[in-house]
XYZ file of C-alpha atoms in Angstrom:
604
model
C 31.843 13.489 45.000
C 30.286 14.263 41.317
C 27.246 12.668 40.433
C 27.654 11.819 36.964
C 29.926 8.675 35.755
C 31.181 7.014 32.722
C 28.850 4.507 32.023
C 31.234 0.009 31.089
C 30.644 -1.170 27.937
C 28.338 -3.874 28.743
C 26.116 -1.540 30.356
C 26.205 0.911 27.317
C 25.389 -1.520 24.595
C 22.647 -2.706 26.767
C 20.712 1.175 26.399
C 21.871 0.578 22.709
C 19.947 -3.011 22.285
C 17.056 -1.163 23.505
C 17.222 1.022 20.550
C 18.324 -1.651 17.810
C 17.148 -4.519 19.384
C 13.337 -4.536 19.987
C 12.636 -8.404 19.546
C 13.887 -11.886 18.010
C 12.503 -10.176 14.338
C 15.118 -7.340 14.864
C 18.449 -9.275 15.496
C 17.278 -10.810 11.901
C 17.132 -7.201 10.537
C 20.651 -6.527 11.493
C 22.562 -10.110 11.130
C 20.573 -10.586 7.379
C 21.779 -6.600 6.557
C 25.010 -6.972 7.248
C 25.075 -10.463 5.530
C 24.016 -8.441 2.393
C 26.661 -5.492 2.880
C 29.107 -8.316 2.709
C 28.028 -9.172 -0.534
C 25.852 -12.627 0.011
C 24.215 -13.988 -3.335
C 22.575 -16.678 -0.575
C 21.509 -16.207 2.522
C 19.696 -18.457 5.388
C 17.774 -18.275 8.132
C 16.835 -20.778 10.918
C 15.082 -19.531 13.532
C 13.424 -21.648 16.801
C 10.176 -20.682 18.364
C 9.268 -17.238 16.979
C 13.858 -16.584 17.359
C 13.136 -16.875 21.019
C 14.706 -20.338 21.113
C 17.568 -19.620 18.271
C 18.252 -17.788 15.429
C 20.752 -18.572 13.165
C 22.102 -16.419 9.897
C 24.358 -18.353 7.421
C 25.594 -16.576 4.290
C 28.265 -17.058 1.481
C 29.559 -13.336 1.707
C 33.130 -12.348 1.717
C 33.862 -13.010 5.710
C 36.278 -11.762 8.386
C 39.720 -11.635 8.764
C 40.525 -12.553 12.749
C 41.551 -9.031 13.601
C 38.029 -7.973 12.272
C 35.901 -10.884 13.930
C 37.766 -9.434 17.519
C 37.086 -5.938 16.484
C 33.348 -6.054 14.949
C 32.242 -6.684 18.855
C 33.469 -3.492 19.863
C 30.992 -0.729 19.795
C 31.034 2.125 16.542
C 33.351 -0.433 14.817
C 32.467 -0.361 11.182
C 34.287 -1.018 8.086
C 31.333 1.295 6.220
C 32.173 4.885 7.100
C 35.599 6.580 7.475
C 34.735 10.382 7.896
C 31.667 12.615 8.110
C 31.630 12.568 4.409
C 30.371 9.008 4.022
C 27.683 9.944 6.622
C 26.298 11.689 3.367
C 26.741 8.545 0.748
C 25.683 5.769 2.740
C 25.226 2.803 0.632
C 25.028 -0.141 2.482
C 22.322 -1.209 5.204
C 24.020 -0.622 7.929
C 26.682 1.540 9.098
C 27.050 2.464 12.420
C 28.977 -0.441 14.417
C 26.082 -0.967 16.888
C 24.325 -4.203 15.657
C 26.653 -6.946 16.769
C 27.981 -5.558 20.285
C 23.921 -4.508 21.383
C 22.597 -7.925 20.366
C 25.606 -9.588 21.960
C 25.066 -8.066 24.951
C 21.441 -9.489 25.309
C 22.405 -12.773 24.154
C 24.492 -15.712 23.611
C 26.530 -14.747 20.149
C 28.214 -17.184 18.432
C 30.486 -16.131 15.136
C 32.109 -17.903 12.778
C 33.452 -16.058 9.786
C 35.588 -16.906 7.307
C 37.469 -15.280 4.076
C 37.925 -18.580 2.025
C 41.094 -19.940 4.165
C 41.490 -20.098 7.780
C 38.208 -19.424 10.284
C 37.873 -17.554 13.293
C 35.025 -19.112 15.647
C 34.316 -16.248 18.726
C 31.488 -16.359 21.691
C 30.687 -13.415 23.445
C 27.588 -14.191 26.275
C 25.620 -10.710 27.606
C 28.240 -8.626 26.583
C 31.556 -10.844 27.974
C 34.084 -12.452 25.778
C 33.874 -16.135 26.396
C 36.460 -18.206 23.761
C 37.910 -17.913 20.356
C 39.209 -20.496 18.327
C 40.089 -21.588 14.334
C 38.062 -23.499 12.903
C 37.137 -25.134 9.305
C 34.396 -22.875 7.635
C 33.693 -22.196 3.763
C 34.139 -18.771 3.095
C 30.803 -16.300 4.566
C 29.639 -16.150 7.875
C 27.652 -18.132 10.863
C 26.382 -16.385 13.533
C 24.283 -18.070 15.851
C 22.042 -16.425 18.812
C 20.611 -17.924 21.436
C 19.138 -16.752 25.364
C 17.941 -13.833 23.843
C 16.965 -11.310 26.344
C 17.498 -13.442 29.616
C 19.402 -11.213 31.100
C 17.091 -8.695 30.776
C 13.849 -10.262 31.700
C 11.984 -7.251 31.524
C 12.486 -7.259 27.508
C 10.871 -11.109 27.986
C 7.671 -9.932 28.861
C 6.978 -7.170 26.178
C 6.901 -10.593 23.194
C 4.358 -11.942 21.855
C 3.908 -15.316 21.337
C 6.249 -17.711 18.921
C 4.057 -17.070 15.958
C 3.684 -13.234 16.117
C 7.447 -12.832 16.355
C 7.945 -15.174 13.982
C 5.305 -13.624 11.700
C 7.020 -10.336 12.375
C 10.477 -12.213 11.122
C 8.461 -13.771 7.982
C 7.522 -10.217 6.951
C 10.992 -8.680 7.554
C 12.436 -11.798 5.038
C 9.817 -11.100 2.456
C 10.487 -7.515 1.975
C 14.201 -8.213 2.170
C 13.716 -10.903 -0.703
C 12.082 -7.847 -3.125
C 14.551 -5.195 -2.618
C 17.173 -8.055 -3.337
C 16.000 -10.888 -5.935
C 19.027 -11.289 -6.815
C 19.655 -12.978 -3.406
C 18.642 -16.271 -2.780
C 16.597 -16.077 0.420
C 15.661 -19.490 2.812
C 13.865 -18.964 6.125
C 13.368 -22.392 8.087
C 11.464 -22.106 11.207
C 11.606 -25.315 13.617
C 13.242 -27.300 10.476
C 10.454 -26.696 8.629
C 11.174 -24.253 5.322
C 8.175 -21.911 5.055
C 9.868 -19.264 2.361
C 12.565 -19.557 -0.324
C 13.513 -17.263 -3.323
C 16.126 -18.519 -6.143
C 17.931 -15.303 -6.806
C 17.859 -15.005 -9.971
C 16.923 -11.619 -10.491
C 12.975 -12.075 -11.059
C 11.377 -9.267 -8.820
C 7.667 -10.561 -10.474
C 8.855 -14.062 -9.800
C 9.133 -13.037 -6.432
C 5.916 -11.572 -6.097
C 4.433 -14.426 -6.642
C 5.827 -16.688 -4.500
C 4.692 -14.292 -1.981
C 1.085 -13.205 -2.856
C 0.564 -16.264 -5.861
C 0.479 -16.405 -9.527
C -3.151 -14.755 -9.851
C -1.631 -11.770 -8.284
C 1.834 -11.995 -10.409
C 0.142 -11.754 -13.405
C -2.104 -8.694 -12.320
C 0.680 -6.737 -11.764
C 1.715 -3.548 -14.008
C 5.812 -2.769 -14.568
C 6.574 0.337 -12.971
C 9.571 2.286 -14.422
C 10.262 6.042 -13.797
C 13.022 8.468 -13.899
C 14.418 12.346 -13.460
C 17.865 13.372 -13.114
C 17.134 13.137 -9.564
C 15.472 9.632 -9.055
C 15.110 5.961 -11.195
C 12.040 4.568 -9.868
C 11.273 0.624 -10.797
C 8.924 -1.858 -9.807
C 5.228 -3.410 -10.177
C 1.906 -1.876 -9.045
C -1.251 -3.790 -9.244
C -4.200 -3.653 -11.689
C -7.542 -2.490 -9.817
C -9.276 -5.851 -9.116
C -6.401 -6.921 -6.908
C -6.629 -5.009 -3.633
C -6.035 -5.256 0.089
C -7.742 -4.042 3.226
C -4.641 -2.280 4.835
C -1.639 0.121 2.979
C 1.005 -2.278 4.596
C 1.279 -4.115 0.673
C 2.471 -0.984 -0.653
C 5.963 -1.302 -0.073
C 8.960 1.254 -1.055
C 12.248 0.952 -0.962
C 15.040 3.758 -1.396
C 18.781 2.287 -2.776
C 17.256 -1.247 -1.934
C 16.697 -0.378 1.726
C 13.330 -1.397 3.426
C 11.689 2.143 4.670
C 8.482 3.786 5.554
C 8.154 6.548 3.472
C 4.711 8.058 4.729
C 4.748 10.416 1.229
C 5.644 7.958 -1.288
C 3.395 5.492 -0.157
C 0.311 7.994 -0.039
C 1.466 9.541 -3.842
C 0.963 5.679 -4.726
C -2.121 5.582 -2.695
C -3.834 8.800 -4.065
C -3.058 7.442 -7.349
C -5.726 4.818 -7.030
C -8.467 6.532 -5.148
C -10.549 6.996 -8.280
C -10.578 3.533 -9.073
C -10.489 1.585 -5.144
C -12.907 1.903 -2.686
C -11.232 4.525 0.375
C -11.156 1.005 2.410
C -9.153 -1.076 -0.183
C -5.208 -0.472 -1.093
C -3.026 -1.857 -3.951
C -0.538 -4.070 -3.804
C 2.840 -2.144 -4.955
C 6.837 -2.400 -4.597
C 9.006 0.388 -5.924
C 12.529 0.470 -5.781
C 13.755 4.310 -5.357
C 16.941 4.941 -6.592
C 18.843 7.942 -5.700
C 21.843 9.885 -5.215
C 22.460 9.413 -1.313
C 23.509 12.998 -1.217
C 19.781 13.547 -1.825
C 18.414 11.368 0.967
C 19.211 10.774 4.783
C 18.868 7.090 6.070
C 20.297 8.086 9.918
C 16.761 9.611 10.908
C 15.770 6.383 12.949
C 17.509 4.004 15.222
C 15.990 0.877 13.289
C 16.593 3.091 10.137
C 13.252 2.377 8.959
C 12.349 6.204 8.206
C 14.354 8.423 5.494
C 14.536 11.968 4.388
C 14.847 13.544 1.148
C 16.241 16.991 -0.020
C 13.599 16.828 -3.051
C 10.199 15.050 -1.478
C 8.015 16.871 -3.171
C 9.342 16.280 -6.676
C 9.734 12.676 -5.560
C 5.588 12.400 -5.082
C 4.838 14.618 -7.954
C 6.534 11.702 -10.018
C 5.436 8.708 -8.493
C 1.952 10.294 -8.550
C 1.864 10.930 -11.873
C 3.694 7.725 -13.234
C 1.570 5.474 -11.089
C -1.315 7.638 -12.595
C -0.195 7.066 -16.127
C 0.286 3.341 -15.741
C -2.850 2.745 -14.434
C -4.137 5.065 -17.875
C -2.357 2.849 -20.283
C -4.609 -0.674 -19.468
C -8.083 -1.440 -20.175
C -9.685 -1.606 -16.932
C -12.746 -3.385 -17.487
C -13.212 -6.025 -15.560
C -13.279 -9.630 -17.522
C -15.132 -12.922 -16.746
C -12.514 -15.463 -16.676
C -11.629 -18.749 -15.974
C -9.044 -19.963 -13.981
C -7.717 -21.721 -17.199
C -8.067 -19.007 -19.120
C -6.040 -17.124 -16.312
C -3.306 -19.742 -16.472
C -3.092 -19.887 -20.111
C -2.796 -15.482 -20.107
C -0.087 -15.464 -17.458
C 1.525 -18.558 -18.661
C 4.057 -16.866 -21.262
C 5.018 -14.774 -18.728
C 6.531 -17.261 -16.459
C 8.657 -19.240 -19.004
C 11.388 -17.438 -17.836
C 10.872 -17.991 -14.352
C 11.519 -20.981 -12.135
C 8.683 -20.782 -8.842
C 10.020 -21.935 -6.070
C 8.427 -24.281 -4.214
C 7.003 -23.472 -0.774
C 5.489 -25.762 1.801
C 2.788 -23.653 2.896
C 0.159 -22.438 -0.038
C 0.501 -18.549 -1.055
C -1.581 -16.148 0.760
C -4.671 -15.804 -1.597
C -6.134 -12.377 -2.613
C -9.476 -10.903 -1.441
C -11.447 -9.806 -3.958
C -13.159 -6.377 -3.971
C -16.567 -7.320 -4.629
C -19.604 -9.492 -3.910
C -21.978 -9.715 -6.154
C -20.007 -10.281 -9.513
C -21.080 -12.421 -11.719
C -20.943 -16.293 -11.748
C -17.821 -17.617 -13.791
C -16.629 -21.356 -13.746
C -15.320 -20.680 -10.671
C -18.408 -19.591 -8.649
C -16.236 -16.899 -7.133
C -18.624 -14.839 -4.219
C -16.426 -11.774 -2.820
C -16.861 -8.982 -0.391
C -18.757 -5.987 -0.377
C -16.632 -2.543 0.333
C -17.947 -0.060 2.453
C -19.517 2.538 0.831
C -17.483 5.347 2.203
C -15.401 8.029 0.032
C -13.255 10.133 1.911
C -9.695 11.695 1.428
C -6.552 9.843 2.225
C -4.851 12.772 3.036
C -3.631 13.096 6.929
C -3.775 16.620 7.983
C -3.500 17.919 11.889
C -6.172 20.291 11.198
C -9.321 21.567 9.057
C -7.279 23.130 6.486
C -9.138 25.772 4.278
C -6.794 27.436 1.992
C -6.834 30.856 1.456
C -7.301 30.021 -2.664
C -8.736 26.695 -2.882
C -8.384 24.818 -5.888
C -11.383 23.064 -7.490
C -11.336 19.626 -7.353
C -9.026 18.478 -10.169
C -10.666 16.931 -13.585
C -10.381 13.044 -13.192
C -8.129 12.804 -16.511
C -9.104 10.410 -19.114
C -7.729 6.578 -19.066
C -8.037 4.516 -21.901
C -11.825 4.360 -23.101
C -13.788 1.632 -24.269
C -14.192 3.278 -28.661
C -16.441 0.419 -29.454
C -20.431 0.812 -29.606
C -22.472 -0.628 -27.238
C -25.824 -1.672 -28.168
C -28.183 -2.309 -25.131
C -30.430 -5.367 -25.274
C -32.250 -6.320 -22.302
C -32.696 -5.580 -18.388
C -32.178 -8.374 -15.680
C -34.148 -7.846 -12.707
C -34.640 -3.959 -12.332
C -30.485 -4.092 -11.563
C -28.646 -4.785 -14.848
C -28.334 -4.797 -18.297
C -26.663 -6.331 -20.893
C -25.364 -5.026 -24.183
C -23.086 -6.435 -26.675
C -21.412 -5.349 -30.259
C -19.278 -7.340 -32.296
C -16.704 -8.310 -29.896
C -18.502 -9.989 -27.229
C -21.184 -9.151 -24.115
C -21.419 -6.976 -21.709
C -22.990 -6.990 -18.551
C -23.567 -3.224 -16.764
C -24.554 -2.669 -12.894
C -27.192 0.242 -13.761
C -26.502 1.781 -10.147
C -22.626 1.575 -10.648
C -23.378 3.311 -13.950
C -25.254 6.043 -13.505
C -23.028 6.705 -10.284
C -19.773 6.873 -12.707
C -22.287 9.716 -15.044
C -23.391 10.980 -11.912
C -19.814 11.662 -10.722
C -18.498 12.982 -13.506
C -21.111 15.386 -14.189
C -20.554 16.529 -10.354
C -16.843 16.693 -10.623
C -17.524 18.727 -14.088
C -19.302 20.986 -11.949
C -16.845 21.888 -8.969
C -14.378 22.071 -11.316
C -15.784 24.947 -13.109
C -17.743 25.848 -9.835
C -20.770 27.991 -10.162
C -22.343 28.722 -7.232
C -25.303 30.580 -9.074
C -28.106 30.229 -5.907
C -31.403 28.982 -6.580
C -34.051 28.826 -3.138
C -35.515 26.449 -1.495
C -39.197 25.973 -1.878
C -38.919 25.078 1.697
C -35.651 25.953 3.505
C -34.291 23.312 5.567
C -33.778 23.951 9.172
C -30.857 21.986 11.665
C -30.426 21.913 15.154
C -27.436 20.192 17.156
C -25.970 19.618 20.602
C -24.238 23.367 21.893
C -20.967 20.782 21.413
C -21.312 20.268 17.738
C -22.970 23.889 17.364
C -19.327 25.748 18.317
C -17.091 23.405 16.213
C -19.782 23.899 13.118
C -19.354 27.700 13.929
C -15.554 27.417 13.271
C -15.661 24.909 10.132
C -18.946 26.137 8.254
C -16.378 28.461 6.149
C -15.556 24.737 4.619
C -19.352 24.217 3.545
C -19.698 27.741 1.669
C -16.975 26.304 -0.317
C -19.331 23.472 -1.414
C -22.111 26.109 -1.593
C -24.078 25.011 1.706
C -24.805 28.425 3.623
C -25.449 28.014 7.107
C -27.428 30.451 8.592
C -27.890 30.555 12.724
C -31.452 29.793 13.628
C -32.282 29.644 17.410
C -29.625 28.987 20.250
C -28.173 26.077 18.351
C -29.501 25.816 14.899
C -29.278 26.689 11.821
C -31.241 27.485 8.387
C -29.820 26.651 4.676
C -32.509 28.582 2.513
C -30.509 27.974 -0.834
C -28.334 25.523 -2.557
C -26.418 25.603 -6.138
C -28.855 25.729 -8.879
C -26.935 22.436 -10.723
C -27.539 20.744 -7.401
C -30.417 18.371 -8.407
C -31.950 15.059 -8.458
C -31.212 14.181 -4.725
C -32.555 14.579 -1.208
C -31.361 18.153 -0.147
C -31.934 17.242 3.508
C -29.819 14.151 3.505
C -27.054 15.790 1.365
C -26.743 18.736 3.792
C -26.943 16.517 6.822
C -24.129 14.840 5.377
C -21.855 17.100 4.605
C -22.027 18.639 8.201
C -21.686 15.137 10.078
C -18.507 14.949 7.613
C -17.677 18.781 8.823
C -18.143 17.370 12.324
C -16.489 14.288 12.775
C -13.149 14.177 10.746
C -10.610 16.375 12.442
C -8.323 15.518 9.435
C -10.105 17.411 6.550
C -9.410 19.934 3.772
C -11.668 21.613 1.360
C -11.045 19.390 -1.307
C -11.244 16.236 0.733
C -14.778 18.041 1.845
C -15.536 18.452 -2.011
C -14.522 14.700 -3.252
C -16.745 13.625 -0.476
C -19.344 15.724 -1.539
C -19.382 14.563 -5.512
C -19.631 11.039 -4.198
C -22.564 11.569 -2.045
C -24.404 13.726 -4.686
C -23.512 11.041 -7.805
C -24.893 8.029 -4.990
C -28.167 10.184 -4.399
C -29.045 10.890 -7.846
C -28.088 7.668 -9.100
C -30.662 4.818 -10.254
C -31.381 2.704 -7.552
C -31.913 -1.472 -8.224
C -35.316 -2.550 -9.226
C -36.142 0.427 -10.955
C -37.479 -0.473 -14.749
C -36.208 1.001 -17.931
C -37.442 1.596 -21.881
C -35.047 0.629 -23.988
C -34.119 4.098 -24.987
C -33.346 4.325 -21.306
C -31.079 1.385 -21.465
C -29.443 2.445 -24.528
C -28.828 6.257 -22.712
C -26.947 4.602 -19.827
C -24.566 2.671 -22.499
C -23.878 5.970 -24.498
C -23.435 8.306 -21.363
C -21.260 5.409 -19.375
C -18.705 5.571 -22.636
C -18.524 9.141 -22.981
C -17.202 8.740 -19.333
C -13.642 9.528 -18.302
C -13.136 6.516 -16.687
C -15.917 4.236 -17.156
C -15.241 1.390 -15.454
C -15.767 2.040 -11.835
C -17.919 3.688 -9.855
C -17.084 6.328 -7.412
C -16.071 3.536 -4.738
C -14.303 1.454 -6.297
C -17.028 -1.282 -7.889
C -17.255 -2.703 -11.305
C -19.760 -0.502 -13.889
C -18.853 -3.143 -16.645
C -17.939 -6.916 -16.832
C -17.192 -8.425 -20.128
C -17.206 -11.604 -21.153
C -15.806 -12.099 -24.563
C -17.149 -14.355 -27.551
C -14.404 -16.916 -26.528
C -14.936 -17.010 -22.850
C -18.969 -17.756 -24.068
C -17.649 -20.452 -26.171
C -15.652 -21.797 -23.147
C -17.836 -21.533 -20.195
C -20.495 -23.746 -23.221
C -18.222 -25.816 -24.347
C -18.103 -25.524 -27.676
C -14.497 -24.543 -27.284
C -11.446 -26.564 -25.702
């Protein structure tokens, strides 16, 4: 007797739910995607406890016939594709006939559908065909699940409690609500609404609803395109950050996806102007020919592959670069009236709607900024600056590139005249236009840096000796993986020379290496050789220009002439980008001759 056997249906979409159906937030995924293939303009949600209780999808799309209600349970049943062609021009969400058999056959799936006349009510329960009957219905489609997962217990145990799944279904809503603002979104959770969109088109409108005006109206329109690729959307300004790259969110033909390069060409972007533990807040829309990308990568189709990648993060690179050029960065003192009354023209157009719970509010990137009406205190990054690339090795390319030029963003062309120093930290200047208030450290890092990144650009490793040479000595451990990496440190013009079993001797360093602590620096750059396995030459050298620009830089408390003062103004404007420092601080606040007159009184 053969061993192998055709496996009943019940059985099979089973192994299929465990590929499509993970937990309560995926049967949303599927049952809100296919509510948008059939052309919803509203769409609503009710879940109970987390979905575990219920979860219930109501939409105003075009509906089912009867013969397609029966037939949408059977599994690779799908009005979306006809042939292998349309495997290649997929444009709607989903597309392979698996959602509604593999979540029926966990579950207890109520439809009702309807095409504007006569409705077609059918129950399936863990994959068996229970009743069907007519019944009254506007046109769109119910479908109601409930005793998710009982008949699989072993699913049970693998969720998290009611508000992590239901957090996980918040999220999947949200995203769904940018890539479609034209649809009118409601998510209710134990009869409670906690989200709503008004679909009427307003992608910023959107935005804030989800992350709140203050963040609306710091965000930059996004709009790119090739023959190849449209690319839309809104990126943040650099004082509105977040601690994790999960608020950078892409989207290819409107579909939700993780696109690992697009999100780091947005990422790099910003890595002169955010500390390496901060992220913005973006959502781009890529449009493209779906010849030119593959969405059937991934069961949960949350991955996709394009034909031209690389051209794809050459241009978001570059346009998110260019954006960010075309705004004066300095950071303003502001009130939140003043905030309102900036942002207010904006939303004329737009009708907020109104959520019970109050919008997630943004974490600043700094601490000590100054004191505006508002007595805002923020939080101190971590003075880190590393690459964001993710390599599988120490990469050291057989030609490596100096690191590129930081290229010039819009500078401040008005004089500064320096006036007066504020406890050994900061000074104040001011011309014509208002005051400003400069963090001498942050400064002279920003000079520092670009004098640095001047250098390895146009490297000249031109030797001068040590008066003393410096000598190193590590664990055997570290010694053999220093023995394969030190090519990396030549390339930032630290020689490493073997002294003893386990040591070693640097007896030069670049003669434009100076101001700074050579010991430290070197130490540094081999504990940065030794402990990131994910690191490449220029990775090595960006880390390197932010270590030596920190080291040389004015410290607090230290006392300056007035010349002095007045050098730190002129060099900071002659700076590429002078209004950060290397990791992502303020170098300049400004407070205009208005905002004076306000935060006094002497205005309205």
């Amino acid at each position: 007797m053969g061993k192998i056997r055709q496996l009943d249906d019940i059985l099979s979409n089973k192994i299929a739910a465990g590929e499509v159906v993970e937990r309560p937030s995926s049967v949303v995924k599927e049952l809100v995607e296919n509510s948008i293939d059939a052309g919803a303009s509203k769409i609503d949600i009710f879940i109970e406890d987390g979905g575990m209780q219920k979860i219930k999808v109501c939409d105003n799309g075009e509906g089912m016939e009867a013969v397609d209600a029966r037939l949408c349970f059977s599994r690779h049943a799908t009005s979306k594709i006809k042939d292998d062609r349309d495997l290649f021009n997929i444009m709607t969400l989903g597309f392979r006939g698996e959602a509604i058999p593999s979540i029926a056959s966990v579950s207890r799936f109520d439809l009702r559908t309807s095409t504007g006349f006569q409705g077609t009510s059918i129950v399936y329960e863990f994959g068996k065909y229970q009743q069907e009957e007519v019944c009254d219905l506007p046109k769109g489609t119910q479908i109601t699940v409930t005793k998710l997962f009982q008949n699989v217990p072993a699913r049970l145990k693998y969720l998290k409690s009611v508000n992590s799944e239901f957090a996980a279904i918040h999220q999947y809503v949200e995203r769904m609500a940018l890539a479609y603002p034209k649809i009118a979104f409601h998510l209710y959770h134990n009869d409670k609404a906690i989200f709503q969109t008004n679909g009427k088109g307003q992608l910023l409108e959107v935005i804030a609803n989800m992350y709140g005006i203050a963040t609306a109206k710091n965000m930059l329109p996004l709009h790119l395109q090739t023959d190849e690729f449209q690319i839309d959307g809104y990126i943040s300004k650099i004082d509105t950050s977040r601690a994790s790259k999960a608020n950078i969110i892409t989207l290819v033909n409107h579909r939700y996806v993780k696109n690992v390069m697009s999100i780091d060409a947005i990422n790099n972007a910003y890595r002169s102007y955010l500390a390496d533990n901060r992220y913005p807040i973006a959502v781009v829309n890529i449009e493209v020919d779906p010849y030119l990308v593959d969405v059937n990568v991934h069961p949960s189709k949350l991955e996709v592959r394009f034909s031209k990648e690389y051209e794809l993060r050459d241009l978001i690179y570059n346009g998110v670069s260019e954006t960010l050029r075309q705004v004066d960065l300095t950071y303003e003192a502001k009130n939140k009236q003043t905030e309102r009354e900036t942002f207010k023209p904006q939303l004329d157009q737009m009708t907020l709607p109104i959520s019970e719970e109050p919008p997630i509010q943004e974490t600043p990137l700094w601490t000590q900024s100054t004191v505006s009406k508002d007595n805002h205190s923020v939080e101190e990054p971590v003075l880190a600056y590393q690459s964001q690339e993710v390599q599988q090795d120490v990469i050291i390319p057989e030609n490596p590139q100096p690191v590129m030029k930081e290229e010039k963003i819009k500078p401040i062309k008005e004089k500064i005249y320096a006036k007066v120093q504020i406890h050994g930290t900061y000074l104040i200047g001011e011309n014509e236009k208002g005051m400003y208030l400069v963090d001498q450290h942050a400064a002279q890092e920003r000079i520092n840096y670009e004098y640095y990144k001047d250098k390895f650009a146009n490297l000249d490793l031109t030797m001068q000796p040590l008066i003393v040479p410096l000598q190193f000595e590590y664990p055997m451990s570290e010694f053999l993986i220093l023995e394969e990496r030190k090519e990396m440190l030549e390339k930032v013009g630290i020689h490493l020379e073997v002294f003893g079993q386990h040591g070693y001797i640097v007896r030069s360093l670049p003669l434009w290496m100076k101001k700074i602590d050579e010991n430290v620096f070197v130490d540094e750059m081999i504990q940065e050789v030794l402990h990131k396995n994910h690191l490449d030459v220029v990775a090595l050298q960006d880390h390197a220009i932010a270590t030596l620009s920190c080291k040389a830089s004015l410290k607090a408390n230290t006392y300056l002439s007035q010349a002095d003062m007045q050098t730190i103004f002129d060099n900071l404007m002659r700076c590429d980008n002078p209004y950060v420092c290397p990791h992502g601080r303020p170098t300049i606040i400004f407070y205009s001759s208005y905002e004076l007159e306000k935060l006094f009184k002497r205005v309205v």
